[in-house]
């Protein structure tokens, strides 16, 4: 694979040189490398379960490889093993830089990374053994839930102490989102993994769905936006359009998002007033979303040509478009009439994958491609490979999303027709699942190219004591 | 409510947590006004992204 000169290579400034030694980035490296490894491994699991939709007999009746065990492994592996770990790695990278100080404790950070990896590996073992609490997104056994809380406290303490010792009084919007992520995750995770165990029936479902929706809305959304707000100006070398508008987006997200979970149970046995509240707040989500998206688009005004050869920016701005689409779908899906058709159908995974893969994983991939050369003080192994991975993700992702949206509507209309036996609706969706499987192959090739690019960059540094001078990154 | 039924305590716990966060959010939202995030100088914060660099940026005054 030939290497091109990276667009990210810019002359090293004196100030950057002076502060080169401040940040060791050990924690960020641990989190990033392990996250990419899980992305690849869990990608294989994802392909297997996509194949099982089309060929249910595949892998026979080996209990460890049944759909019921692999699906929660895919969900937890992608959410906590890949995305959240990558987000944490990026946060460990940019928070000290935005504060103008070193990370409060690199040792605590490394310990957090070790504990996080232990949790993920334990999750793989326990889920394959069938130890599962049977709650969406909260499948992990209680001891692992407790360890997640411990790890999160370690992470939060490190980040908050870094922010507390910052050089600048006012905080850039990414820091607001990071602090929000840490606090909201604590609230959402405790409710969804502990309080939910004490409730039963509809009340339990209500708490569970508050957790599930807010796992995306109050954990991955603020973490993803923190990353986007930092890396879009950085990688395009263009100031954010408006910091005040970013504050509008942040505070409207803070006050609106938490009430939306109940829209997953419309037309169910929960009270009508709660359903109405969920709908109202879901529609109000358009405010923070459009504030954020307008800010990013306005930032890029006159700079769109940079997308031609700036791969991180390609991922970032595609992620912004997917974020806009996802967050238009969400409010529309929460309307009673639409919900009556698409709720519980395959439209939901189509929508959720566009959020978690199309928007937030794109942000995380972009951030990792941007910081990798800077952390390891070398050029990215291959910009061409990064570009290819982008297109595989994009084509595979679009095939996946669009197919499941259409399939989901089709499925919903069939379910609403009492004359059609349920099993016929399952058989009818096989062509949709076949397209999903082949789209999954494209996405997995994207993952494989991206992971290879990351590992090749890292391993080249390990084997090269002296990095080429031109490759030393400018930003620190 | 029979003994051992934790449905309502768990819901009260969740709403209590929510209340804490709501109060905290309102407090910090009001504090952000006092700290100058919405005033005339509010836009200068966006340049912190390049605080330790010297390279001029597009549109930089």
Short mmCIF file of C-alpha atoms in Angstrom, two decimals:
data_model
loop_
_atom_site.label_atom_id
_atom_site.label_comp_id
_atom_site.label_asym_id
_atom_site.label_seq_id
_atom_site.Cartn_x
_atom_site.Cartn_y
_atom_site.Cartn_z
CA UNK A 1 0.00 0.00 0.00
CA UNK A 2 1.58 3.25 -1.07
CA UNK A 3 1.50 6.20 1.22
CA UNK A 4 0.60 9.72 0.26
CA UNK A 5 1.56 12.84 2.13
CA UNK A 6 -1.10 13.58 4.68
CA UNK A 7 -3.14 16.75 4.34
CA UNK A 8 -2.83 17.03 8.09
CA UNK A 9 0.91 17.65 7.85
CA UNK A 10 1.53 21.32 8.50
CA UNK A 11 4.63 23.09 9.73
CA UNK A 12 5.39 22.74 13.40
CA UNK A 13 4.92 26.04 15.21
CA UNK A 14 7.27 27.17 17.96
CA UNK A 15 4.48 27.09 20.52
CA UNK A 16 3.57 23.57 19.53
CA UNK A 17 7.21 22.53 19.80
CA UNK A 18 7.43 24.09 23.23
CA UNK A 19 4.43 22.18 24.50
CA UNK A 20 5.28 18.94 22.68
CA UNK A 21 6.50 17.31 25.85
CA UNK A 22 3.50 18.29 27.96
CA UNK A 23 1.09 15.65 26.70
CA UNK A 24 2.19 12.02 26.80
CA UNK A 25 -1.23 10.72 25.62
CA UNK A 26 -0.57 7.26 27.09
CA UNK A 27 -4.19 6.82 28.21
CA UNK A 28 -5.58 8.04 24.91
CA UNK A 29 -3.37 5.54 23.05
CA UNK A 30 -4.52 2.62 25.24
CA UNK A 31 -8.18 3.47 24.79
CA UNK A 32 -7.89 4.13 21.08
CA UNK A 33 -5.99 0.96 20.17
CA UNK A 34 -8.21 -1.32 22.26
CA UNK A 35 -11.35 0.35 20.87
CA UNK A 36 -10.22 -0.26 17.28
CA UNK A 37 -9.48 -3.90 18.11
CA UNK A 38 -13.01 -4.36 19.51
CA UNK A 39 -14.45 -2.59 16.47
CA UNK A 40 -12.88 -5.26 14.26
CA UNK A 41 -13.75 -8.26 16.47
CA UNK A 42 -17.34 -7.20 17.13
CA UNK A 43 -17.68 -6.41 13.42
CA UNK A 44 -17.26 -10.13 12.77
CA UNK A 45 -20.03 -10.84 15.30
CA UNK A 46 -22.21 -8.30 13.50
CA UNK A 47 -21.72 -10.07 10.18
CA UNK A 48 -22.58 -13.43 11.74
CA UNK A 49 -25.87 -12.21 13.18
CA UNK A 50 -26.74 -10.45 9.90
CA UNK A 51 -26.13 -13.79 8.15
CA UNK A 52 -28.29 -15.62 10.71
CA UNK A 53 -31.25 -13.47 9.65
CA UNK A 54 -30.96 -14.88 6.15
CA UNK A 55 -29.77 -18.40 7.03
CA UNK A 56 -31.19 -19.14 10.50
CA UNK A 57 -29.72 -22.66 10.53
CA UNK A 58 -26.17 -21.34 10.22
CA UNK A 59 -23.81 -22.56 12.99
CA UNK A 60 -26.44 -25.09 14.06
CA UNK A 61 -27.41 -25.24 17.70
CA UNK A 62 -24.08 -24.48 19.35
CA UNK A 63 -25.39 -22.55 22.34
CA UNK A 64 -22.52 -20.03 22.42
CA UNK A 65 -23.18 -19.04 18.83
CA UNK A 66 -26.94 -18.66 18.94
CA UNK A 67 -28.54 -15.36 17.98
CA UNK A 68 -29.75 -14.74 21.53
CA UNK A 69 -26.15 -14.64 22.79
CA UNK A 70 -24.43 -12.99 19.84
CA UNK A 71 -26.86 -10.08 19.50
CA UNK A 72 -26.28 -8.61 23.00
CA UNK A 73 -22.55 -9.20 22.47
CA UNK A 74 -22.73 -7.15 19.26
CA UNK A 75 -24.70 -4.35 20.93
CA UNK A 76 -22.57 -4.11 24.08
CA UNK A 77 -19.33 -4.66 22.18
CA UNK A 78 -20.02 -1.88 19.69
CA UNK A 79 -21.47 0.57 22.22
CA UNK A 80 -19.03 0.10 25.10
CA UNK A 81 -16.08 -1.76 23.58
CA UNK A 82 -15.72 0.36 20.45
CA UNK A 83 -17.63 3.63 20.49
CA UNK A 84 -17.56 4.72 24.12
CA UNK A 85 -13.94 3.56 24.52
CA UNK A 86 -12.91 5.49 21.39
CA UNK A 87 -14.82 8.55 22.60
CA UNK A 88 -13.07 8.30 25.97
CA UNK A 89 -9.69 8.05 24.23
CA UNK A 90 -10.45 11.18 22.20
CA UNK A 91 -11.66 12.99 25.32
CA UNK A 92 -8.40 12.11 27.10
CA UNK A 93 -6.63 13.65 24.11
CA UNK A 94 -8.44 16.96 23.64
CA UNK A 95 -9.55 17.92 27.17
CA UNK A 96 -5.96 18.60 28.39
CA UNK A 97 -5.28 20.57 25.20
CA UNK A 98 -8.41 22.69 25.57
CA UNK A 99 -7.50 23.33 29.20
CA UNK A 100 -3.85 24.13 28.42
CA UNK A 101 -2.61 21.69 31.07
CA UNK A 102 -1.49 18.07 31.36
CA UNK A 103 -4.01 15.33 32.07
CA UNK A 104 -4.54 15.33 35.84
CA UNK A 105 -3.33 11.74 36.27
CA UNK A 106 -1.98 9.62 33.44
CA UNK A 107 -1.61 6.69 35.87
CA UNK A 108 -5.28 6.87 36.81
CA UNK A 109 -6.09 7.06 33.11
CA UNK A 110 -4.09 3.92 32.32
CA UNK A 111 -5.73 2.13 35.26
CA UNK A 112 -9.12 3.17 33.85
CA UNK A 113 -8.16 1.78 30.45
CA UNK A 114 -7.09 -1.53 32.04
CA UNK A 115 -10.34 -1.79 34.01
CA UNK A 116 -12.38 -0.91 30.93
CA UNK A 117 -10.69 -3.67 28.93
CA UNK A 118 -11.29 -6.12 31.77
CA UNK A 119 -14.99 -5.18 31.73
CA UNK A 120 -15.29 -5.65 27.97
CA UNK A 121 -13.48 -9.00 27.98
CA UNK A 122 -15.61 -10.16 30.93
CA UNK A 123 -18.69 -9.03 29.03
CA UNK A 124 -17.68 -11.18 26.07
CA UNK A 125 -17.29 -14.25 28.32
CA UNK A 126 -20.46 -13.73 30.37
CA UNK A 127 -22.68 -12.94 27.38
CA UNK A 128 -21.42 -15.98 25.44
CA UNK A 129 -22.12 -18.10 28.53
CA UNK A 130 -25.69 -16.83 28.42
CA UNK A 131 -25.49 -14.70 31.56
CA UNK A 132 -27.89 -11.98 30.55
CA UNK A 133 -30.30 -9.83 32.56
CA UNK A 134 -32.70 -9.66 29.64
CA UNK A 135 -32.88 -5.88 29.64
CA UNK A 136 -32.16 -3.97 26.43
CA UNK A 137 -28.66 -2.37 26.54
CA UNK A 138 -28.43 -3.47 30.21
CA UNK A 139 -27.67 -7.15 29.56
CA UNK A 140 -24.45 -7.23 31.57
CA UNK A 141 -24.50 -8.96 34.95
CA UNK A 142 -24.61 -6.76 38.06
CA UNK A 143 -20.93 -7.20 39.10
CA UNK A 144 -19.88 -5.87 35.68
CA UNK A 145 -22.37 -3.00 36.02
CA UNK A 146 -20.68 -2.11 39.31
CA UNK A 147 -17.25 -2.18 37.62
CA UNK A 148 -18.56 0.11 34.87
CA UNK A 149 -19.63 2.57 37.58
CA UNK A 150 -16.17 2.36 39.18
CA UNK A 151 -14.46 2.91 35.81
CA UNK A 152 -16.75 5.84 35.05
CA UNK A 153 -15.99 7.47 38.40
CA UNK A 154 -12.25 7.08 37.68
CA UNK A 155 -12.73 8.59 34.21
CA UNK A 156 -14.93 11.40 35.50
CA UNK A 157 -12.57 12.28 38.35
CA UNK A 158 -9.62 12.48 35.97
CA UNK A 159 -11.42 14.69 33.46
CA UNK A 160 -13.06 16.96 36.04
CA UNK A 161 -9.75 17.44 37.90
CA UNK A 162 -8.07 18.32 34.59
CA UNK A 163 -10.80 20.87 33.87
CA UNK A 164 -10.56 22.21 37.43
CA UNK A 165 -6.87 23.00 36.92
CA UNK A 166 -7.39 24.61 33.48
CA UNK A 167 -5.46 27.65 32.30
CA UNK A 168 -8.39 29.51 30.75
CA UNK A 169 -11.39 30.67 32.73
CA UNK A 170 -13.99 30.18 30.00
CA UNK A 171 -14.51 26.73 28.60
CA UNK A 172 -14.87 25.81 24.92
CA UNK A 173 -18.17 24.09 24.07
CA UNK A 174 -16.53 20.63 23.80
CA UNK A 175 -15.69 20.81 27.52
CA UNK A 176 -19.33 21.57 28.34
CA UNK A 177 -20.41 18.53 26.35
CA UNK A 178 -17.76 16.33 27.99
CA UNK A 179 -18.87 17.36 31.47
CA UNK A 180 -22.48 16.79 30.44
CA UNK A 181 -21.58 13.34 29.12
CA UNK A 182 -19.94 12.33 32.39
CA UNK A 183 -22.79 13.53 34.62
CA UNK A 184 -25.64 12.38 32.39
CA UNK A 185 -24.07 8.97 31.90
CA UNK A 186 -23.94 8.55 35.68
CA UNK A 187 -27.64 9.40 35.96
CA UNK A 188 -28.73 7.32 32.98
CA UNK A 189 -26.55 4.30 33.79
CA UNK A 190 -27.56 4.10 37.47
CA UNK A 191 -31.23 4.29 36.53
CA UNK A 192 -31.01 1.85 33.65
CA UNK A 193 -28.88 -0.77 35.38
CA UNK A 194 -29.80 -0.57 39.08
CA UNK A 195 -33.10 1.24 39.67
CA UNK A 196 -34.67 -0.79 36.87
CA UNK A 197 -33.98 -4.05 38.74
CA UNK A 198 -36.31 -3.04 41.54
CA UNK A 199 -39.28 -2.21 39.32
CA UNK A 200 -41.66 -4.57 37.54
CA UNK A 201 -43.97 -4.58 34.55
CA UNK A 202 -44.75 -1.31 32.82
CA UNK A 203 -42.73 0.70 35.35
CA UNK A 204 -39.67 -1.40 34.62
CA UNK A 205 -40.21 -0.98 30.87
CA UNK A 206 -40.50 2.78 31.36
CA UNK A 207 -37.22 2.99 33.28
CA UNK A 208 -35.54 0.64 30.80
CA UNK A 209 -36.56 2.71 27.77
CA UNK A 210 -35.58 5.93 29.48
CA UNK A 211 -32.14 4.33 29.77
CA UNK A 212 -32.01 2.89 26.25
CA UNK A 213 -32.97 6.08 24.48
CA UNK A 214 -30.81 8.24 26.71
CA UNK A 215 -27.84 5.90 26.23
CA UNK A 216 -27.86 7.25 22.69
CA UNK A 217 -29.15 10.73 23.56
CA UNK A 218 -27.25 11.62 26.72
CA UNK A 219 -24.13 9.45 26.42
CA UNK A 220 -23.19 9.06 22.76
CA UNK A 221 -24.75 12.30 21.52
CA UNK A 222 -22.90 14.71 23.85
CA UNK A 223 -19.67 12.70 23.57
CA UNK A 224 -19.98 12.66 19.78
CA UNK A 225 -20.80 16.37 19.58
CA UNK A 226 -17.87 17.23 21.87
CA UNK A 227 -15.65 15.42 19.37
CA UNK A 228 -17.28 17.07 16.35
CA UNK A 229 -17.04 20.56 17.90
CA UNK A 230 -13.33 20.03 18.49
CA UNK A 231 -12.28 18.24 15.32
CA UNK A 232 -14.33 20.09 12.67
CA UNK A 233 -12.59 23.44 13.37
CA UNK A 234 -9.26 21.65 13.92
CA UNK A 235 -9.21 19.51 10.80
CA UNK A 236 -10.62 22.26 8.54
CA UNK A 237 -8.44 24.89 10.25
CA UNK A 238 -11.50 27.15 10.37
CA UNK A 239 -13.04 28.74 13.48
CA UNK A 240 -16.46 27.57 14.61
CA UNK A 241 -19.23 29.75 13.14
CA UNK A 242 -20.75 30.72 16.50
CA UNK A 243 -19.87 29.72 20.04
CA UNK A 244 -23.08 31.29 21.37
CA UNK A 245 -25.14 29.12 19.01
CA UNK A 246 -23.23 26.09 20.28
CA UNK A 247 -24.34 27.07 23.79
CA UNK A 248 -27.95 27.22 22.60
CA UNK A 249 -27.53 23.70 21.23
CA UNK A 250 -25.96 22.43 24.45
CA UNK A 251 -28.54 23.84 26.85
CA UNK A 252 -31.52 22.90 24.71
CA UNK A 253 -30.16 19.33 24.59
CA UNK A 254 -29.71 19.39 28.37
CA UNK A 255 -33.30 20.45 29.03
CA UNK A 256 -35.09 18.48 26.31
CA UNK A 257 -33.49 15.09 25.77
CA UNK A 258 -34.20 13.24 28.98
CA UNK A 259 -37.97 12.98 28.49
CA UNK A 260 -37.98 11.22 25.14
CA UNK A 261 -37.57 7.53 26.08
CA UNK A 262 -41.26 6.81 26.45
CA UNK A 263 -41.82 7.33 22.70
CA UNK A 264 -40.64 3.72 22.36
CA UNK A 265 -43.82 2.60 24.10
CA UNK A 266 -46.48 4.60 22.29
CA UNK A 267 -49.77 2.71 21.84
CA UNK A 268 -48.61 0.54 24.76
CA UNK A 269 -49.95 0.24 28.29
CA UNK A 270 -48.22 3.38 29.64
CA UNK A 271 -50.30 6.42 30.52
CA UNK A 272 -51.40 8.77 27.73
CA UNK A 273 -49.96 11.87 29.43
CA UNK A 274 -46.51 10.24 29.52
CA UNK A 275 -46.79 9.31 25.84
CA UNK A 276 -47.77 12.88 24.99
CA UNK A 277 -44.87 14.33 26.99
CA UNK A 278 -42.46 11.99 25.17
CA UNK A 279 -43.85 13.10 21.81
CA UNK A 280 -43.68 16.81 22.66
CA UNK A 281 -40.08 16.59 23.88
CA UNK A 282 -39.07 14.38 20.95
CA UNK A 283 -40.33 17.00 18.50
CA UNK A 284 -38.58 19.73 20.51
CA UNK A 285 -35.32 17.87 19.87
CA UNK A 286 -35.30 19.54 16.48
CA UNK A 287 -34.09 22.71 18.25
CA UNK A 288 -30.71 21.45 19.58
CA UNK A 289 -30.14 19.34 16.48
CA UNK A 290 -30.66 22.15 14.00
CA UNK A 291 -28.66 24.55 16.16
CA UNK A 292 -25.73 22.12 16.06
CA UNK A 293 -26.01 21.24 12.38
CA UNK A 294 -26.42 24.86 11.25
CA UNK A 295 -23.31 25.77 13.25
CA UNK A 296 -21.25 23.07 11.51
CA UNK A 297 -22.54 23.87 8.03
CA UNK A 298 -21.93 27.59 8.56
CA UNK A 299 -18.42 26.78 9.80
CA UNK A 300 -17.75 24.99 6.52
CA UNK A 301 -19.05 27.88 4.38
CA UNK A 302 -16.43 28.47 1.70
CA UNK A 303 -14.43 25.49 2.94
CA UNK A 304 -16.29 22.59 1.33
CA UNK A 305 -13.49 22.08 -1.19
CA UNK A 306 -11.40 20.71 1.69
CA UNK A 307 -13.51 17.56 1.70
CA UNK A 308 -11.83 16.47 -1.54
CA UNK A 309 -8.63 15.32 0.14
CA UNK A 310 -9.21 15.66 3.87
CA UNK A 311 -10.45 12.25 5.03
CA UNK A 312 -11.16 13.13 8.69
CA UNK A 313 -13.26 16.06 7.49
CA UNK A 314 -15.10 13.74 5.08
CA UNK A 315 -16.03 11.48 7.97
CA UNK A 316 -16.97 14.45 10.16
CA UNK A 317 -19.25 16.23 7.70
CA UNK A 318 -20.87 12.98 6.53
CA UNK A 319 -21.47 12.27 10.21
CA UNK A 320 -23.13 15.67 10.56
CA UNK A 321 -25.47 14.90 7.65
CA UNK A 322 -26.30 11.49 9.18
CA UNK A 323 -26.86 13.23 12.53
CA UNK A 324 -29.31 15.63 10.88
CA UNK A 325 -31.17 12.77 9.16
CA UNK A 326 -31.25 10.65 12.32
CA UNK A 327 -32.56 13.48 14.41
CA UNK A 328 -35.22 14.33 11.85
CA UNK A 329 -36.32 10.68 11.80
CA UNK A 330 -36.48 10.50 15.61
CA UNK A 331 -39.08 13.24 16.13
CA UNK A 332 -41.09 11.99 13.13
CA UNK A 333 -41.01 8.43 14.49
CA UNK A 334 -42.34 9.67 17.81
CA UNK A 335 -45.58 10.94 16.21
CA UNK A 336 -48.43 8.54 17.01
CA UNK A 337 -49.43 7.95 13.38
CA UNK A 338 -45.91 7.12 12.20
CA UNK A 339 -45.14 5.14 15.35
CA UNK A 340 -48.15 2.91 14.72
CA UNK A 341 -46.41 1.70 11.56
CA UNK A 342 -42.69 1.58 12.34
CA UNK A 343 -42.49 0.85 16.07
CA UNK A 344 -40.76 -2.49 16.85
CA UNK A 345 -40.07 -3.10 13.13
CA UNK A 346 -36.70 -3.29 11.38
CA UNK A 347 -37.01 0.46 10.75
CA UNK A 348 -35.68 0.91 14.32
CA UNK A 349 -32.29 -0.79 13.79
CA UNK A 350 -32.03 1.14 10.51
CA UNK A 351 -32.53 4.38 12.43
CA UNK A 352 -30.32 3.38 15.38
CA UNK A 353 -27.46 2.28 13.15
CA UNK A 354 -27.50 5.63 11.36
CA UNK A 355 -27.07 7.32 14.76
CA UNK A 356 -24.45 5.05 16.28
CA UNK A 357 -22.52 4.13 13.12
CA UNK A 358 -23.38 6.85 10.60
CA UNK A 359 -23.09 9.81 12.95
CA UNK A 360 -21.16 9.01 16.12
CA UNK A 361 -18.81 6.30 14.85
CA UNK A 362 -17.97 8.56 11.91
CA UNK A 363 -17.06 11.32 14.37
CA UNK A 364 -14.97 8.86 16.41
CA UNK A 365 -13.21 7.49 13.32
CA UNK A 366 -12.46 11.03 12.13
CA UNK A 367 -11.07 12.01 15.52
CA UNK A 368 -8.91 8.90 15.70
CA UNK A 369 -7.53 9.46 12.18
CA UNK A 370 -6.73 13.05 13.13
CA UNK A 371 -5.00 12.36 16.46
CA UNK A 372 -3.17 9.17 15.49
CA UNK A 373 -0.37 10.88 13.52
CA UNK A 374 -0.11 13.56 16.20
CA UNK A 375 0.06 11.17 19.13
CA UNK A 376 2.58 8.86 17.50
CA UNK A 377 4.41 11.70 15.72
CA UNK A 378 4.35 10.07 12.33
CA UNK A 379 2.29 10.22 9.15
CA UNK A 380 -0.85 8.12 8.84
CA UNK A 381 0.09 4.80 7.22
CA UNK A 382 -2.10 5.51 4.19
CA UNK A 383 -4.52 8.30 3.34
CA UNK A 384 -5.65 6.25 0.35
CA UNK A 385 -6.64 3.40 2.64
CA UNK A 386 -8.48 5.84 4.92
CA UNK A 387 -10.36 7.17 1.91
CA UNK A 388 -11.29 3.66 0.78
CA UNK A 389 -12.51 2.80 4.28
CA UNK A 390 -14.71 5.93 4.17
CA UNK A 391 -16.38 4.85 0.93
CA UNK A 392 -16.92 1.29 2.14
CA UNK A 393 -18.52 2.63 5.31
CA UNK A 394 -20.61 5.06 3.32
CA UNK A 395 -21.89 2.59 0.69
CA UNK A 396 -22.41 -0.21 3.21
CA UNK A 397 -24.04 2.13 5.69
CA UNK A 398 -26.44 3.67 3.18
CA UNK A 399 -27.39 0.22 1.88
CA UNK A 400 -28.08 -0.90 5.43
CA UNK A 401 -30.02 2.18 6.55
CA UNK A 402 -32.21 2.68 3.49
CA UNK A 403 -33.04 -1.02 3.14
CA UNK A 404 -34.15 -1.31 6.74
CA UNK A 405 -36.21 1.89 6.65
CA UNK A 406 -38.12 0.66 3.62
CA UNK A 407 -38.28 -2.90 4.96
CA UNK A 408 -39.47 -1.60 8.31
CA UNK A 409 -42.36 0.34 6.77
CA UNK A 410 -43.27 -2.69 4.70
CA UNK A 411 -43.12 -4.89 7.81
CA UNK A 412 -45.23 -2.41 9.79
CA UNK A 413 -47.95 -2.26 7.14
CA UNK A 414 -48.06 -6.05 7.09
CA UNK A 415 -48.33 -6.22 10.87
CA UNK A 416 -51.20 -3.75 10.75
CA UNK A 417 -53.10 -6.11 8.45
CA UNK A 418 -54.71 -8.83 10.60
CA UNK A 419 -55.31 -10.99 7.52
CA UNK A 420 -51.55 -11.69 7.16
CA UNK A 421 -50.18 -14.44 9.46
CA UNK A 422 -47.15 -13.23 11.42
CA UNK A 423 -44.82 -15.91 10.08
CA UNK A 424 -45.55 -14.72 6.53
CA UNK A 425 -44.27 -11.26 7.47
CA UNK A 426 -41.02 -12.88 8.64
CA UNK A 427 -40.55 -14.81 5.41
CA UNK A 428 -41.41 -11.70 3.35
CA UNK A 429 -38.53 -9.76 4.86
CA UNK A 430 -35.82 -12.21 3.78
CA UNK A 431 -34.78 -10.17 0.69
CA UNK A 432 -34.38 -7.11 2.93
CA UNK A 433 -32.15 -9.05 5.30
CA UNK A 434 -30.10 -10.36 2.39
CA UNK A 435 -29.37 -6.79 1.28
CA UNK A 436 -28.57 -5.94 4.91
CA UNK A 437 -26.05 -8.81 5.01
CA UNK A 438 -24.26 -7.67 1.84
CA UNK A 439 -24.27 -4.07 3.10
CA UNK A 440 -22.74 -5.48 6.29
CA UNK A 441 -19.92 -7.01 4.23
CA UNK A 442 -19.17 -3.54 2.82
CA UNK A 443 -19.22 -2.04 6.30
CA UNK A 444 -16.95 -4.76 7.63
CA UNK A 445 -14.44 -4.17 4.82
CA UNK A 446 -14.52 -0.50 5.91
CA UNK A 447 -13.81 -1.55 9.49
CA UNK A 448 -11.01 -3.89 8.38
CA UNK A 449 -9.31 -1.20 6.24
CA UNK A 450 -9.62 1.37 9.02
CA UNK A 451 -8.30 -1.03 11.68
CA UNK A 452 -5.41 -2.09 9.43
CA UNK A 453 -4.54 1.56 8.79
CA UNK A 454 -4.52 2.32 12.52
CA UNK A 455 -2.48 -0.75 13.46
CA UNK A 456 -0.02 -0.26 10.58
CA UNK A 457 0.56 3.33 11.71
CA UNK A 458 1.13 2.25 15.30
CA UNK A 459 3.32 -0.74 14.46
CA UNK A 460 5.43 1.30 12.05
CA UNK A 461 6.19 3.70 14.91
CA UNK A 462 7.11 0.78 17.17
CA UNK A 463 9.59 -0.49 14.58
CA UNK A 464 10.97 2.94 13.64
CA UNK A 465 12.90 4.66 16.41
CA UNK A 466 13.19 7.93 14.45
CA UNK A 467 10.06 9.21 12.73
CA UNK A 468 10.64 11.20 9.54
CA UNK A 469 10.87 14.92 10.39
CA UNK A 470 8.23 15.97 7.83
CA UNK A 471 5.72 13.75 9.52
CA UNK A 472 5.88 15.35 12.93
CA UNK A 473 2.49 16.83 13.58
CA UNK A 474 1.97 20.47 14.26
CA UNK A 475 -0.83 20.47 16.73
CA UNK A 476 -0.47 19.21 20.25
CA UNK B 1 -47.98 -1.71 48.35
CA UNK B 2 -46.91 -5.05 49.81
CA UNK B 3 -43.62 -5.57 51.63
CA UNK B 4 -40.75 -6.13 49.19
CA UNK B 5 -42.36 -4.17 46.38
CA UNK B 6 -39.74 -1.66 45.25
CA UNK B 7 -41.56 -0.32 42.20
CA UNK B 8 -42.36 3.08 43.63
CA UNK B 9 -39.07 3.55 45.56
CA UNK B 10 -37.16 2.82 42.34
CA UNK B 11 -39.23 5.31 40.37
CA UNK B 12 -38.89 7.91 43.12
CA UNK B 13 -35.12 7.26 43.05
CA UNK B 14 -35.01 7.86 39.30
CA UNK B 15 -37.05 11.05 39.58
CA UNK B 16 -34.98 12.22 42.56
CA UNK B 17 -31.83 11.82 40.48
CA UNK B 18 -33.57 13.67 37.69
CA UNK B 19 -34.49 16.51 40.05
CA UNK B 20 -30.88 16.85 41.22
CA UNK B 21 -29.73 17.13 37.62
CA UNK B 22 -32.49 19.56 36.73
CA UNK B 23 -31.57 21.87 39.62
CA UNK B 24 -27.89 21.57 38.70
CA UNK B 25 -28.63 22.32 35.05
CA UNK B 26 -30.68 25.42 35.90
CA UNK B 27 -27.93 26.63 38.27
CA UNK B 28 -25.13 26.21 35.71
CA UNK B 29 -27.27 27.64 32.91
CA UNK B 30 -27.77 30.83 34.94
CA UNK B 31 -24.10 30.79 35.92
CA UNK B 32 -23.09 30.67 32.26
CA UNK B 33 -24.68 34.12 31.82
CA UNK B 34 -22.62 35.51 34.70
CA UNK B 35 -19.45 33.94 33.30
CA UNK B 36 -19.77 35.80 30.01
CA UNK B 37 -20.72 32.99 27.63
CA UNK B 38 -23.61 34.98 26.19
CA UNK B 39 -22.05 38.44 26.21
CA UNK B 40 -19.99 40.35 23.64
CA UNK B 41 -16.85 38.37 24.43
CA UNK B 42 -18.66 35.04 24.11
CA UNK B 43 -17.34 34.40 20.61
CA UNK B 44 -13.66 34.65 21.54
CA UNK B 45 -13.87 31.25 23.26
CA UNK B 46 -13.90 29.41 19.94
CA UNK B 47 -10.26 30.35 19.33
CA UNK B 48 -9.17 28.28 22.36
CA UNK B 49 -9.00 25.32 19.98
CA UNK B 50 -5.75 26.83 18.69
CA UNK B 51 -4.59 28.25 22.03
CA UNK B 52 -1.17 26.65 21.81
CA UNK B 53 -0.55 27.23 18.12
CA UNK B 54 0.73 30.16 16.13
CA UNK B 55 -0.51 29.24 12.68
CA UNK B 56 -3.01 31.85 11.40
CA UNK B 57 -6.50 30.53 10.66
CA UNK B 58 -9.00 31.21 7.91
CA UNK B 59 -11.05 34.23 8.83
CA UNK B 60 -8.92 35.01 11.87
CA UNK B 61 -8.98 38.68 12.69
#
